[in-house]
Amino acid sequence: RNEDTPDNLTENDQENITNVDSTRADEFQIKCYEFVNGLGSNVAMIFELTIYALIAASIAVGIIQTVDGQEDTFHQLEWIAVLIFTFEYVLRFIGSPADPEFSCKNNLNIFCSPQLRYLFSFYSIVDLLAILPF
């Protein structure tokens, strides 16, 4: 157990922190990975929960905007959500070398790049398609 981690983390969160691929990631990349995954601090957990709430709010706004006369309703919320989603996307890209899912640890290919593996992952493409139209 790392003494820098809060006591209120679940066992699964503590396991995720110890599974971070630190062989190819620097400290900043590890912190970015932990932050966007709600690990390591209460602020990170709040950020992750905020992302979930913004996803739900964005879906609700999209539904409301399909009603005639409501096309511009909550337009500001949409822009704020897109800015936050873009920030999250950039942090996930930066933190991808620390993410075990995109690790090249067991890959002997010298051209393996966690950032490229992240960019071409399903969820990265979905996120990109959600923020690019803006």
PDB file of C-alpha atoms in Angstrom:
ATOM      1  CA  ARG A   1       0.000   0.000   0.000  1.00  0.00           C
ATOM      2  CA  ASN A   2       1.264   3.426  -0.926  1.00  0.00           C
ATOM      3  CA  GLU A   3       1.202   5.907   1.975  1.00  0.00           C
ATOM      4  CA  ASP A   4       0.117   8.664  -0.453  1.00  0.00           C
ATOM      5  CA  THR A   5      -3.224   7.000  -1.138  1.00  0.00           C
ATOM      6  CA  PRO A   6      -6.260   7.935   0.950  1.00  0.00           C
ATOM      7  CA  ASP A   7      -7.714   5.446   3.415  1.00  0.00           C
ATOM      8  CA  ASN A   8     -11.200   5.605   1.860  1.00  0.00           C
ATOM      9  CA  LEU A   9     -10.225   3.830  -1.393  1.00  0.00           C
ATOM     10  CA  THR A  10     -11.863   0.525  -2.110  1.00  0.00           C
ATOM     11  CA  GLU A  11      -9.740  -2.589  -2.444  1.00  0.00           C
ATOM     12  CA  ASN A  12     -10.347  -2.524  -6.220  1.00  0.00           C
ATOM     13  CA  ASP A  13      -9.122   1.109  -6.436  1.00  0.00           C
ATOM     14  CA  GLN A  14      -5.992   0.226  -4.477  1.00  0.00           C
ATOM     15  CA  GLU A  15      -5.385  -2.722  -6.829  1.00  0.00           C
ATOM     16  CA  ASN A  16      -5.804  -0.440  -9.875  1.00  0.00           C
ATOM     17  CA  ILE A  17      -3.252   1.978  -8.457  1.00  0.00           C
ATOM     18  CA  THR A  18      -0.731  -0.825  -7.960  1.00  0.00           C
ATOM     19  CA  ASN A  19      -1.402  -2.141 -11.505  1.00  0.00           C
ATOM     20  CA  VAL A  20      -0.300   1.141 -13.091  1.00  0.00           C
ATOM     21  CA  ASP A  21       2.381   0.546 -15.706  1.00  0.00           C
ATOM     22  CA  SER A  22       5.176   2.707 -14.341  1.00  0.00           C
ATOM     23  CA  THR A  23       7.804   1.160 -16.617  1.00  0.00           C
ATOM     24  CA  ARG A  24       6.983   3.543 -19.497  1.00  0.00           C
ATOM     25  CA  ALA A  25       5.153   6.308 -17.653  1.00  0.00           C
ATOM     26  CA  ASP A  26       6.515   9.275 -15.776  1.00  0.00           C
ATOM     27  CA  GLU A  27       4.973  10.638 -12.585  1.00  0.00           C
ATOM     28  CA  PHE A  28       2.778  13.190 -14.386  1.00  0.00           C
ATOM     29  CA  GLN A  29       1.366  10.508 -16.697  1.00  0.00           C
ATOM     30  CA  ILE A  30       0.607   8.295 -13.703  1.00  0.00           C
ATOM     31  CA  LYS A  31      -1.151  11.169 -11.927  1.00  0.00           C
ATOM     32  CA  CYS A  32      -3.224  11.915 -15.064  1.00  0.00           C
ATOM     33  CA  TYR A  33      -4.221   8.244 -15.327  1.00  0.00           C
ATOM     34  CA  GLU A  34      -5.200   8.073 -11.670  1.00  0.00           C
ATOM     35  CA  PHE A  35      -7.107  11.372 -11.820  1.00  0.00           C
ATOM     36  CA  VAL A  36      -9.347  10.529 -14.792  1.00  0.00           C
ATOM     37  CA  ASN A  37     -10.049   7.094 -13.334  1.00  0.00           C
ATOM     38  CA  GLY A  38     -11.068   8.457  -9.944  1.00  0.00           C
ATOM     39  CA  LEU A  39      -8.075   6.948  -8.156  1.00  0.00           C
ATOM     40  CA  GLY A  40      -5.767   8.365  -5.531  1.00  0.00           C
ATOM     41  CA  SER A  41      -7.823  11.241  -4.145  1.00  0.00           C
ATOM     42  CA  ASN A  42     -11.295  12.505  -3.386  1.00  0.00           C
ATOM     43  CA  VAL A  43     -10.893  15.202  -6.055  1.00  0.00           C
ATOM     44  CA  ALA A  44     -10.230  12.513  -8.665  1.00  0.00           C
ATOM     45  CA  MET A  45     -13.292  10.582  -7.528  1.00  0.00           C
ATOM     46  CA  ILE A  46     -15.426  13.752  -7.712  1.00  0.00           C
ATOM     47  CA  PHE A  47     -14.053  14.489 -11.213  1.00  0.00           C
ATOM     48  CA  GLU A  48     -15.003  11.003 -12.394  1.00  0.00           C
ATOM     49  CA  LEU A  49     -18.507  11.307 -10.922  1.00  0.00           C
ATOM     50  CA  THR A  50     -18.836  14.752 -12.530  1.00  0.00           C
ATOM     51  CA  ILE A  51     -18.011  13.223 -15.910  1.00  0.00           C
ATOM     52  CA  TYR A  52     -20.794  10.653 -15.426  1.00  0.00           C
ATOM     53  CA  ALA A  53     -23.247  13.397 -14.441  1.00  0.00           C
ATOM     54  CA  LEU A  54     -22.241  15.501 -17.465  1.00  0.00           C
ATOM     55  CA  ILE A  55     -22.790  12.527 -19.763  1.00  0.00           C
ATOM     56  CA  ALA A  56     -26.318  12.107 -18.393  1.00  0.00           C
ATOM     57  CA  ALA A  57     -26.966  15.862 -18.596  1.00  0.00           C
ATOM     58  CA  SER A  58     -25.687  16.000 -22.184  1.00  0.00           C
ATOM     59  CA  ILE A  59     -28.016  13.184 -23.193  1.00  0.00           C
ATOM     60  CA  ALA A  60     -30.945  14.952 -21.520  1.00  0.00           C
ATOM     61  CA  VAL A  61     -30.067  18.243 -23.253  1.00  0.00           C
ATOM     62  CA  GLY A  62     -29.838  16.428 -26.582  1.00  0.00           C
ATOM     63  CA  ILE A  63     -33.307  14.996 -26.057  1.00  0.00           C
ATOM     64  CA  ILE A  64     -34.775  18.362 -24.996  1.00  0.00           C
ATOM     65  CA  GLN A  65     -33.227  20.071 -28.026  1.00  0.00           C
ATOM     66  CA  THR A  66     -35.151  17.784 -30.391  1.00  0.00           C
ATOM     67  CA  VAL A  67     -38.395  19.513 -29.388  1.00  0.00           C
ATOM     68  CA  ASP A  68     -39.465  22.316 -31.747  1.00  0.00           C
ATOM     69  CA  GLY A  69     -38.548  25.694 -30.289  1.00  0.00           C
ATOM     70  CA  GLN A  70     -36.065  24.208 -27.793  1.00  0.00           C
ATOM     71  CA  GLU A  71     -33.080  23.872 -30.144  1.00  0.00           C
ATOM     72  CA  ASP A  72     -30.947  26.372 -28.202  1.00  0.00           C
ATOM     73  CA  THR A  73     -32.076  25.377 -24.701  1.00  0.00           C
ATOM     74  CA  PHE A  74     -29.133  24.727 -22.351  1.00  0.00           C
ATOM     75  CA  HIS A  75     -26.680  25.690 -25.092  1.00  0.00           C
ATOM     76  CA  GLN A  76     -24.186  26.965 -22.483  1.00  0.00           C
ATOM     77  CA  LEU A  77     -24.294  23.652 -20.610  1.00  0.00           C
ATOM     78  CA  GLU A  78     -23.431  21.904 -23.868  1.00  0.00           C
ATOM     79  CA  TRP A  79     -20.339  24.047 -24.355  1.00  0.00           C
ATOM     80  CA  ILE A  80     -19.196  23.596 -20.756  1.00  0.00           C
ATOM     81  CA  ALA A  81     -19.626  19.832 -21.081  1.00  0.00           C
ATOM     82  CA  VAL A  82     -17.639  19.742 -24.323  1.00  0.00           C
ATOM     83  CA  LEU A  83     -14.809  21.732 -22.724  1.00  0.00           C
ATOM     84  CA  ILE A  84     -14.694  19.356 -19.749  1.00  0.00           C
ATOM     85  CA  PHE A  85     -14.907  16.280 -22.017  1.00  0.00           C
ATOM     86  CA  THR A  86     -12.035  17.668 -24.104  1.00  0.00           C
ATOM     87  CA  PHE A  87      -9.982  18.217 -20.945  1.00  0.00           C
ATOM     88  CA  GLU A  88     -10.700  14.631 -19.889  1.00  0.00           C
ATOM     89  CA  TYR A  89      -9.752  13.314 -23.339  1.00  0.00           C
ATOM     90  CA  VAL A  90      -6.400  15.131 -23.225  1.00  0.00           C
ATOM     91  CA  LEU A  91      -5.706  13.821 -19.703  1.00  0.00           C
ATOM     92  CA  ARG A  92      -6.544  10.261 -20.787  1.00  0.00           C
ATOM     93  CA  PHE A  93      -4.175  10.620 -23.735  1.00  0.00           C
ATOM     94  CA  ILE A  94      -1.393  11.931 -21.484  1.00  0.00           C
ATOM     95  CA  GLY A  95      -2.027   9.194 -18.912  1.00  0.00           C
ATOM     96  CA  SER A  96      -2.267   6.340 -21.417  1.00  0.00           C
ATOM     97  CA  PRO A  97       1.319   5.122 -20.836  1.00  0.00           C
ATOM     98  CA  ALA A  98       0.349   4.423 -17.205  1.00  0.00           C
ATOM     99  CA  ASP A  99      -2.872   2.607 -18.140  1.00  0.00           C
ATOM    100  CA  PRO A 100      -2.404  -1.183 -18.008  1.00  0.00           C
ATOM    101  CA  GLU A 101      -4.967  -1.534 -20.812  1.00  0.00           C
ATOM    102  CA  PHE A 102      -2.692   0.323 -23.239  1.00  0.00           C
ATOM    103  CA  SER A 103       0.595  -0.895 -21.826  1.00  0.00           C
ATOM    104  CA  CYS A 104       3.309  -2.159 -24.119  1.00  0.00           C
ATOM    105  CA  LYS A 105       4.967  -3.980 -21.231  1.00  0.00           C
ATOM    106  CA  ASN A 106       4.498  -7.474 -22.699  1.00  0.00           C
ATOM    107  CA  ASN A 107       4.650  -6.346 -26.316  1.00  0.00           C
ATOM    108  CA  LEU A 108       8.023  -6.932 -27.932  1.00  0.00           C
ATOM    109  CA  ASN A 109       7.249  -4.561 -30.799  1.00  0.00           C
ATOM    110  CA  ILE A 110       9.623  -1.600 -30.463  1.00  0.00           C
ATOM    111  CA  PHE A 111       7.074   0.614 -32.203  1.00  0.00           C
ATOM    112  CA  CYS A 112       4.356  -0.076 -29.624  1.00  0.00           C
ATOM    113  CA  SER A 113       3.006   3.201 -28.306  1.00  0.00           C
ATOM    114  CA  PRO A 114       0.466   3.430 -25.481  1.00  0.00           C
ATOM    115  CA  GLN A 115      -0.717   6.762 -26.890  1.00  0.00           C
ATOM    116  CA  LEU A 116      -1.435   5.227 -30.307  1.00  0.00           C
ATOM    117  CA  ARG A 117      -3.125   2.236 -28.702  1.00  0.00           C
ATOM    118  CA  TYR A 118      -5.318   4.691 -26.766  1.00  0.00           C
ATOM    119  CA  LEU A 119      -6.119   6.848 -29.814  1.00  0.00           C
ATOM    120  CA  PHE A 120      -7.378   3.852 -31.765  1.00  0.00           C
ATOM    121  CA  SER A 121      -9.292   2.263 -28.877  1.00  0.00           C
ATOM    122  CA  PHE A 122     -13.078   2.027 -29.109  1.00  0.00           C
ATOM    123  CA  TYR A 123     -13.840   4.462 -26.267  1.00  0.00           C
ATOM    124  CA  SER A 124     -11.289   6.999 -27.458  1.00  0.00           C
ATOM    125  CA  ILE A 125     -12.895   7.068 -30.894  1.00  0.00           C
ATOM    126  CA  VAL A 126     -16.369   7.402 -29.328  1.00  0.00           C
ATOM    127  CA  ASP A 127     -15.130  10.286 -27.142  1.00  0.00           C
ATOM    128  CA  LEU A 128     -13.486  11.965 -30.108  1.00  0.00           C
ATOM    129  CA  LEU A 129     -16.644  11.677 -32.195  1.00  0.00           C
ATOM    130  CA  ALA A 130     -18.605  13.260 -29.327  1.00  0.00           C
ATOM    131  CA  ILE A 131     -16.356  16.323 -29.031  1.00  0.00           C
ATOM    132  CA  LEU A 132     -15.244  16.919 -32.642  1.00  0.00           C
ATOM    133  CA  PRO A 133     -18.545  18.297 -33.986  1.00  0.00           C
ATOM    134  CA  PHE A 134     -18.145  21.285 -31.665  1.00  0.00           C
TER     135      PHE A 134
END
